[in-house]
mmCIF file of C-alpha atoms in Angstrom:
data_model
loop_
_atom_site.group_PDB
_atom_site.id
_atom_site.type_symbol
_atom_site.label_atom_id
_atom_site.label_comp_id
_atom_site.label_asym_id
_atom_site.label_seq_id
_atom_site.Cartn_x
_atom_site.Cartn_y
_atom_site.Cartn_z
ATOM 1 C CA MET A 1074 212.145 141.622 202.734
ATOM 2 C CA LYS A 1075 209.772 139.759 205.034
ATOM 3 C CA TYR A 1076 211.705 136.485 204.788
ATOM 4 C CA ASN A 1077 215.246 137.866 204.731
ATOM 5 C CA ASN A 1078 216.160 136.155 208.021
ATOM 6 C CA ASN A 1079 214.960 132.836 206.594
ATOM 7 C CA LYS A 1080 217.191 133.364 203.557
ATOM 8 C CA ILE A 1081 220.201 134.006 205.804
ATOM 9 C CA GLU A 1082 219.454 130.943 207.973
ATOM 10 C CA LEU A 1083 218.994 128.753 204.892
ATOM 11 C CA GLU A 1084 222.298 129.824 203.381
ATOM 12 C CA GLU A 1085 224.299 129.665 206.617
ATOM 13 C CA ASN A 1086 222.753 126.667 208.412
ATOM 14 C CA GLY A 1087 221.177 124.719 205.540
ATOM 15 C CA TYR A 1088 217.626 125.013 206.903
ATOM 16 C CA SER A 1089 215.037 127.461 208.233
ATOM 17 C CA VAL A 1090 211.470 127.179 209.567
ATOM 18 C CA VAL A 1091 208.711 129.495 208.340
ATOM 19 C CA GLY A 1092 205.474 129.907 210.277
ATOM 20 C CA GLU A 1093 201.941 130.629 209.035
ATOM 21 C CA LEU A 1094 202.610 130.375 205.311
ATOM 22 C CA TYR A 1095 199.017 129.165 204.880
ATOM 23 C CA SER A 1096 195.818 129.975 206.771
ATOM 24 C CA LYS A 1097 193.718 127.269 208.443
ATOM 25 C CA ASN A 1098 191.195 127.556 205.627
ATOM 26 C CA GLU A 1099 193.887 127.213 202.945
ATOM 27 C CA ILE A 1100 195.224 124.081 204.626
ATOM 28 C CA ARG A 1101 191.709 122.618 204.740
ATOM 29 C CA GLN A 1102 191.330 123.299 201.001
ATOM 30 C CA ILE A 1103 194.679 121.656 200.223
ATOM 31 C CA ILE A 1104 193.778 118.571 202.284
ATOM 32 C CA LYS A 1105 190.334 118.339 200.677
ATOM 33 C CA CYS A 1106 191.934 118.533 197.241
ATOM 34 C CA LEU A 1107 194.323 115.682 198.113
ATOM 35 C CA GLU A 1108 191.539 113.539 199.593
ATOM 36 C CA ASN A 1109 189.449 113.829 196.421
ATOM 37 C CA VAL A 1110 192.179 112.518 194.106
ATOM 38 C CA GLU A 1111 191.676 109.148 192.451
ATOM 39 C CA HIS A 1112 194.392 106.801 193.684
ATOM 40 C CA ASN A 1113 194.817 104.747 190.530
ATOM 41 C CA LYS A 1114 197.147 107.155 188.725
ATOM 42 C CA ASN A 1115 200.837 106.687 188.016
ATOM 43 C CA GLY A 1116 203.084 107.956 190.757
ATOM 44 C CA PHE A 1117 200.955 106.794 193.673
ATOM 45 C CA LEU A 1118 202.532 104.675 196.405
ATOM 46 C CA LYS A 1119 200.662 103.174 199.345
ATOM 47 C CA THR A 1120 201.996 100.947 202.130
ATOM 48 C CA LYS A 1121 201.016 100.526 205.776
ATOM 49 C CA ASP A 1122 203.728 103.046 206.726
ATOM 50 C CA LEU A 1123 203.453 105.618 203.947
ATOM 51 C CA PHE A 1124 201.220 107.093 201.271
ATOM 52 C CA ALA A 1125 202.895 109.194 198.602
ATOM 53 C CA ILE A 1126 202.019 110.960 195.361
ATOM 54 C CA ARG A 1127 204.938 111.648 193.047
ATOM 55 C CA GLN A 1128 204.765 114.294 190.292
ATOM 56 C CA LEU A 1129 202.186 115.983 192.482
ATOM 57 C CA ILE A 1130 201.391 119.002 190.313
ATOM 58 C CA ASN A 1131 201.114 116.801 187.217
ATOM 59 C CA ASN A 1132 198.759 114.407 189.023
ATOM 60 C CA VAL A 1133 196.804 117.024 190.970
ATOM 61 C CA PRO A 1134 197.017 120.257 188.908
ATOM 62 C CA GLU A 1135 194.223 121.910 190.886
ATOM 63 C CA LEU A 1136 196.674 122.155 193.814
ATOM 64 C CA SER A 1137 198.767 124.760 191.998
ATOM 65 C CA PRO A 1138 196.757 127.909 192.869
ATOM 66 C CA LEU A 1139 196.340 126.689 196.461
ATOM 67 C CA LEU A 1140 200.037 126.009 197.068
ATOM 68 C CA PHE A 1141 201.473 129.007 195.253
ATOM 69 C CA ASN A 1142 199.577 131.667 197.189
ATOM 70 C CA ALA A 1143 200.726 135.235 197.852
ATOM 71 C CA ASN A 1144 202.772 134.235 200.912
ATOM 72 C CA PHE A 1145 204.537 131.472 198.999
ATOM 73 C CA LEU A 1146 205.369 133.805 196.111
ATOM 74 C CA GLU A 1147 206.733 136.412 198.524
ATOM 75 C CA LEU A 1148 208.807 133.742 200.286
ATOM 76 C CA LEU A 1149 210.222 132.465 197.001
ATOM 77 C CA SER A 1150 211.000 136.008 195.854
ATOM 78 C CA ASP A 1151 212.812 136.785 199.120
ATOM 79 C CA ILE A 1152 214.946 133.623 199.300
ATOM 80 C CA SER A 1153 215.800 133.187 195.609
ATOM 81 C CA ASP A 1154 216.020 135.029 192.321
ATOM 82 C CA SER A 1155 213.314 135.240 189.695
ATOM 83 C CA GLN A 1156 214.758 132.393 187.646
ATOM 84 C CA TYR A 1157 213.737 129.690 190.116
ATOM 85 C CA PHE A 1158 211.127 127.137 189.036
ATOM 86 C CA LEU A 1159 209.657 123.923 190.428
ATOM 87 C CA THR A 1160 211.567 120.729 189.599
ATOM 88 C CA LYS A 1161 209.921 118.159 191.898
ATOM 89 C CA ALA A 1162 206.739 117.900 193.964
ATOM 90 C CA ILE A 1163 205.814 114.968 196.222
ATOM 91 C CA TYR A 1164 203.063 114.490 198.795
ATOM 92 C CA PHE A 1165 203.928 112.339 201.830
ATOM 93 C CA ASP A 1166 201.425 111.034 204.349
ATOM 94 C CA LYS A 1167 203.047 109.297 207.308
ATOM 95 C CA PRO A 1168 200.008 107.665 209.005
ATOM 96 C CA SER A 1169 199.510 107.825 212.751
ATOM 97 C CA GLU A 1170 200.467 104.159 213.180
ATOM 98 C CA SER A 1171 203.529 104.403 210.927
ATOM 99 C CA ASN A 1172 206.689 102.545 211.919
ATOM 100 C CA TRP A 1173 208.622 104.102 209.025
ATOM 101 C CA PHE A 1174 211.843 105.988 209.659
ATOM 102 C CA VAL A 1175 214.579 107.424 207.461
ATOM 103 C CA PRO A 1176 218.277 107.430 208.503
ATOM 104 C CA TYR A 1177 220.589 110.368 207.927
ATOM 105 C CA HIS A 1178 221.125 111.129 204.248
ATOM 106 C CA GLN A 1179 221.362 113.884 201.629
ATOM 107 C CA ASP A 1180 218.944 114.311 198.710
ATOM 108 C CA LEU A 1181 221.292 113.687 195.793
ATOM 109 C CA SER A 1182 218.933 112.616 192.996
ATOM 110 C CA ILE A 1183 216.890 114.752 190.604
ATOM 111 C CA SER A 1184 214.045 113.591 188.336
ATOM 112 C CA VAL A 1185 214.691 113.828 184.591
ATOM 113 C CA ASP A 1186 212.855 113.000 181.377
ATOM 114 C CA LYS A 1187 215.227 110.385 179.952
ATOM 115 C CA LYS A 1188 218.415 108.409 180.539
ATOM 116 C CA ILE A 1189 221.413 109.500 178.526
ATOM 117 C CA ASP A 1190 225.185 109.279 178.934
ATOM 118 C CA LEU A 1191 226.387 112.703 180.079
ATOM 119 C CA GLU A 1192 229.536 113.769 181.896
ATOM 120 C CA ASN A 1193 228.984 114.466 185.615
ATOM 121 C CA TYR A 1194 225.531 112.823 185.659
ATOM 122 C CA ASN A 1195 225.884 109.614 187.661
ATOM 123 C CA TYR A 1196 224.103 106.911 189.676
ATOM 124 C CA TRP A 1197 221.062 106.504 187.449
ATOM 125 C CA THR A 1198 217.870 104.971 188.819
ATOM 126 C CA PHE A 1199 214.485 104.049 187.372
ATOM 127 C CA LYS A 1200 211.643 103.913 189.910
ATOM 128 C CA LYS A 1201 207.896 104.092 189.456
ATOM 129 C CA GLY A 1202 208.289 104.942 185.778
ATOM 130 C CA GLN A 1203 210.699 107.870 186.164
ATOM 131 C CA TYR A 1204 214.443 108.352 185.845
ATOM 132 C CA GLY A 1205 216.593 109.762 188.627
ATOM 133 C CA VAL A 1206 220.222 110.836 188.456
ATOM 134 C CA GLN A 1207 222.835 112.578 190.600
ATOM 135 C CA PRO A 1208 223.632 115.808 188.732
ATOM 136 C CA PRO A 1209 226.695 118.091 188.913
ATOM 137 C CA ILE A 1210 227.121 119.378 192.470
ATOM 138 C CA LYS A 1211 226.373 122.996 191.483
ATOM 139 C CA ILE A 1212 222.794 121.972 190.707
ATOM 140 C CA LEU A 1213 222.423 120.374 194.146
ATOM 141 C CA GLU A 1214 224.012 123.378 195.868
ATOM 142 C CA ASP A 1215 221.511 125.730 194.218
ATOM 143 C CA THR A 1216 218.438 123.600 194.912
ATOM 144 C CA ILE A 1217 215.949 124.901 197.484
ATOM 145 C CA THR A 1218 213.587 122.474 199.183
ATOM 146 C CA ILE A 1219 210.334 123.782 200.682
ATOM 147 C CA ARG A 1220 208.399 121.306 202.847
ATOM 148 C CA ILE A 1221 204.824 122.452 203.497
ATOM 149 C CA HIS A 1222 203.332 120.946 206.661
ATOM 150 C CA LEU A 1223 199.656 120.014 206.760
ATOM 151 C CA ASP A 1224 199.882 118.827 210.395
ATOM 152 C CA ASP A 1225 201.694 119.969 213.528
ATOM 153 C CA THR A 1226 204.967 118.047 213.432
ATOM 154 C CA ASP A 1227 207.481 117.405 216.210
ATOM 155 C CA LYS A 1228 209.916 114.688 217.323
ATOM 156 C CA ASN A 1229 207.033 112.351 218.168
ATOM 157 C CA ASN A 1230 205.540 112.140 214.674
ATOM 158 C CA GLY A 1231 208.541 112.274 212.382
ATOM 159 C CA ALA A 1232 209.751 115.864 212.313
ATOM 160 C CA LEU A 1233 212.990 116.133 210.373
ATOM 161 C CA LYS A 1234 216.254 115.970 212.286
ATOM 162 C CA ILE A 1235 219.062 117.894 210.645
ATOM 163 C CA ILE A 1236 222.740 118.659 211.192
ATOM 164 C CA PRO A 1237 223.232 122.427 210.773
ATOM 165 C CA LYS A 1238 225.870 123.599 208.288
ATOM 166 C CA SER A 1239 226.391 120.059 206.943
ATOM 167 C CA HIS A 1240 225.440 121.325 203.471
ATOM 168 C CA LEU A 1241 228.715 123.271 203.421
ATOM 169 C CA ASN A 1242 230.754 120.046 203.278
ATOM 170 C CA GLY A 1243 229.595 118.922 199.842
ATOM 171 C CA ILE A 1244 228.540 115.336 199.256
ATOM 172 C CA THR A 1245 229.055 113.260 202.398
ATOM 173 C CA ARG A 1246 229.720 109.523 202.295
ATOM 174 C CA ALA A 1247 227.025 107.430 203.965
ATOM 175 C CA ASP A 1248 229.639 105.801 206.240
ATOM 176 C CA SER A 1249 231.269 109.099 207.235
ATOM 177 C CA LYS A 1250 232.325 109.455 210.861
ATOM 178 C CA ASN A 1251 232.249 113.258 210.728
ATOM 179 C CA TRP A 1252 228.520 113.930 210.954
ATOM 180 C CA ASN A 1253 228.649 115.864 214.259
ATOM 181 C CA LEU A 1254 225.482 114.213 215.538
ATOM 182 C CA GLU A 1255 225.855 116.110 218.798
ATOM 183 C CA ASN A 1256 224.758 119.207 216.825
ATOM 184 C CA GLU A 1257 221.513 117.562 215.736
ATOM 185 C CA ILE A 1258 218.425 119.811 215.605
ATOM 186 C CA ILE A 1259 214.805 118.621 215.516
ATOM 187 C CA CYS A 1260 212.723 120.918 213.319
ATOM 188 C CA ASP A 1261 209.253 121.308 214.804
ATOM 189 C CA VAL A 1262 206.859 122.858 212.281
ATOM 190 C CA LYS A 1263 203.293 123.957 212.936
ATOM 191 C CA ARG A 1264 200.376 123.177 210.615
ATOM 192 C CA GLY A 1265 200.430 125.724 207.802
ATOM 193 C CA GLY A 1266 204.143 126.400 208.200
ATOM 194 C CA ALA A 1267 207.052 125.237 206.087
ATOM 195 C CA MET A 1268 210.605 124.050 206.448
ATOM 196 C CA LEU A 1269 213.237 125.323 204.033
ATOM 197 C CA MET A 1270 216.240 123.116 203.409
ATOM 198 C CA LYS A 1271 219.263 122.630 201.203
ATOM 199 C CA PRO A 1272 219.329 119.057 199.819
ATOM 200 C CA LEU A 1273 222.974 118.608 200.868
ATOM 201 C CA THR A 1274 221.955 119.192 204.506
ATOM 202 C CA LEU A 1275 222.110 115.867 206.343
ATOM 203 C CA HIS A 1276 218.605 114.995 207.517
ATOM 204 C CA ALA A 1277 216.643 112.078 208.974
ATOM 205 C CA SER A 1278 213.266 111.321 210.588
ATOM 206 C CA ASN A 1279 212.114 108.971 213.343
ATOM 207 C CA ARG A 1280 209.176 106.626 213.647
ATOM 208 C CA THR A 1281 205.843 108.007 214.828
ATOM 209 C CA THR A 1282 205.354 107.454 218.563
ATOM 210 C CA ASN A 1283 202.427 109.710 219.503
ATOM 211 C CA GLY A 1284 199.735 108.341 217.183
ATOM 212 C CA LYS A 1285 199.510 111.577 215.204
ATOM 213 C CA GLN A 1286 199.567 111.882 211.421
ATOM 214 C CA ARG A 1287 202.280 113.758 209.500
ATOM 215 C CA ARG A 1288 201.361 115.059 206.049
ATOM 216 C CA VAL A 1289 203.937 117.045 204.078
ATOM 217 C CA ILE A 1290 204.157 118.471 200.566
ATOM 218 C CA HIS A 1291 207.804 118.363 199.465
ATOM 219 C CA LEU A 1292 208.800 120.855 196.764
ATOM 220 C CA GLU A 1293 212.203 121.258 195.121
ATOM 221 C CA LEU A 1294 213.149 124.356 193.137
ATOM 222 C CA ASN A 1295 216.118 125.248 190.952
ATOM 223 C CA LYS A 1296 217.243 127.796 188.357
ATOM 224 C CA HIS A 1297 219.568 125.753 186.137
ATOM 225 C CA LYS A 1298 218.913 124.203 182.763
ATOM 226 C CA LEU A 1299 220.287 120.687 182.541
ATOM 227 C CA ASP A 1300 222.882 119.726 179.950
ATOM 228 C CA GLU A 1301 221.201 119.106 176.597
ATOM 229 C CA PRO A 1302 219.293 117.063 175.689
ATOM 230 C CA LEU A 1303 218.375 116.267 179.330
ATOM 231 C CA LYS A 1304 215.379 118.055 180.823
ATOM 232 C CA TRP A 1305 213.760 118.302 184.252
ATOM 233 C CA LEU A 1306 210.864 115.848 184.449
ATOM 234 C CA GLU A 1307 208.565 118.197 186.375
ATOM 235 C CA HIS A 1308 209.615 121.667 185.214
ATOM 236 C CA PHE A 1309 206.868 124.081 186.292
ATOM 237 C CA ASN A 1310 207.076 127.879 186.213
ATOM 238 C CA ILE A 1311 205.712 129.307 189.450
ATOM 239 C CA GLN A 1312 206.392 132.996 188.836
ATOM 240 C CA ALA A 1313 205.566 134.955 185.711
#
């Protein structure tokens, strides 16, 4: 298994960095596809500090064959089982002049098709026309995040900072004093590479200080059906 070490790192440390998942030409095609999208669709967000496209595959379906190339399929096969499917896809563009930063947090919300009263589904939100909810912890524990980098990213343009092994502690209160910040790692990722992460891994990002852009495609994958009648909002089968 080509990516077996990445699987081990992801499970043990809560993150892993993969290099050269996409060629230079594939990255150019992905960027061109994103640049040609009309920006008047639902799910688009634009401020001076951030441009984002939610429900990315729904809004830009032509990205699918570009993102899910042979390397991606091999990676997914090596780090997960065949039942995994896409549950969320977002494009982030942190412009070169961005002053936007994100403090340490866990990704605790999933996107679903409706709001309904179900046991162990809590903290409902409704943003930009879609419902979010914190699901049972097993769903979060089995989620795999893959962040595809369209630019070289380091500490100077918002590379993620993470606390290794923090995903092993379950859900962590925002005011917790046990974050072990002295163990902080900055995850540099080269253009065409990807960062793998567990959503319960504590992570943050700084402001841009070097005038360089940071564009990332954020994918979340899972293998669980939600409790009926709730469904994943963006369920998309990647593998046959």
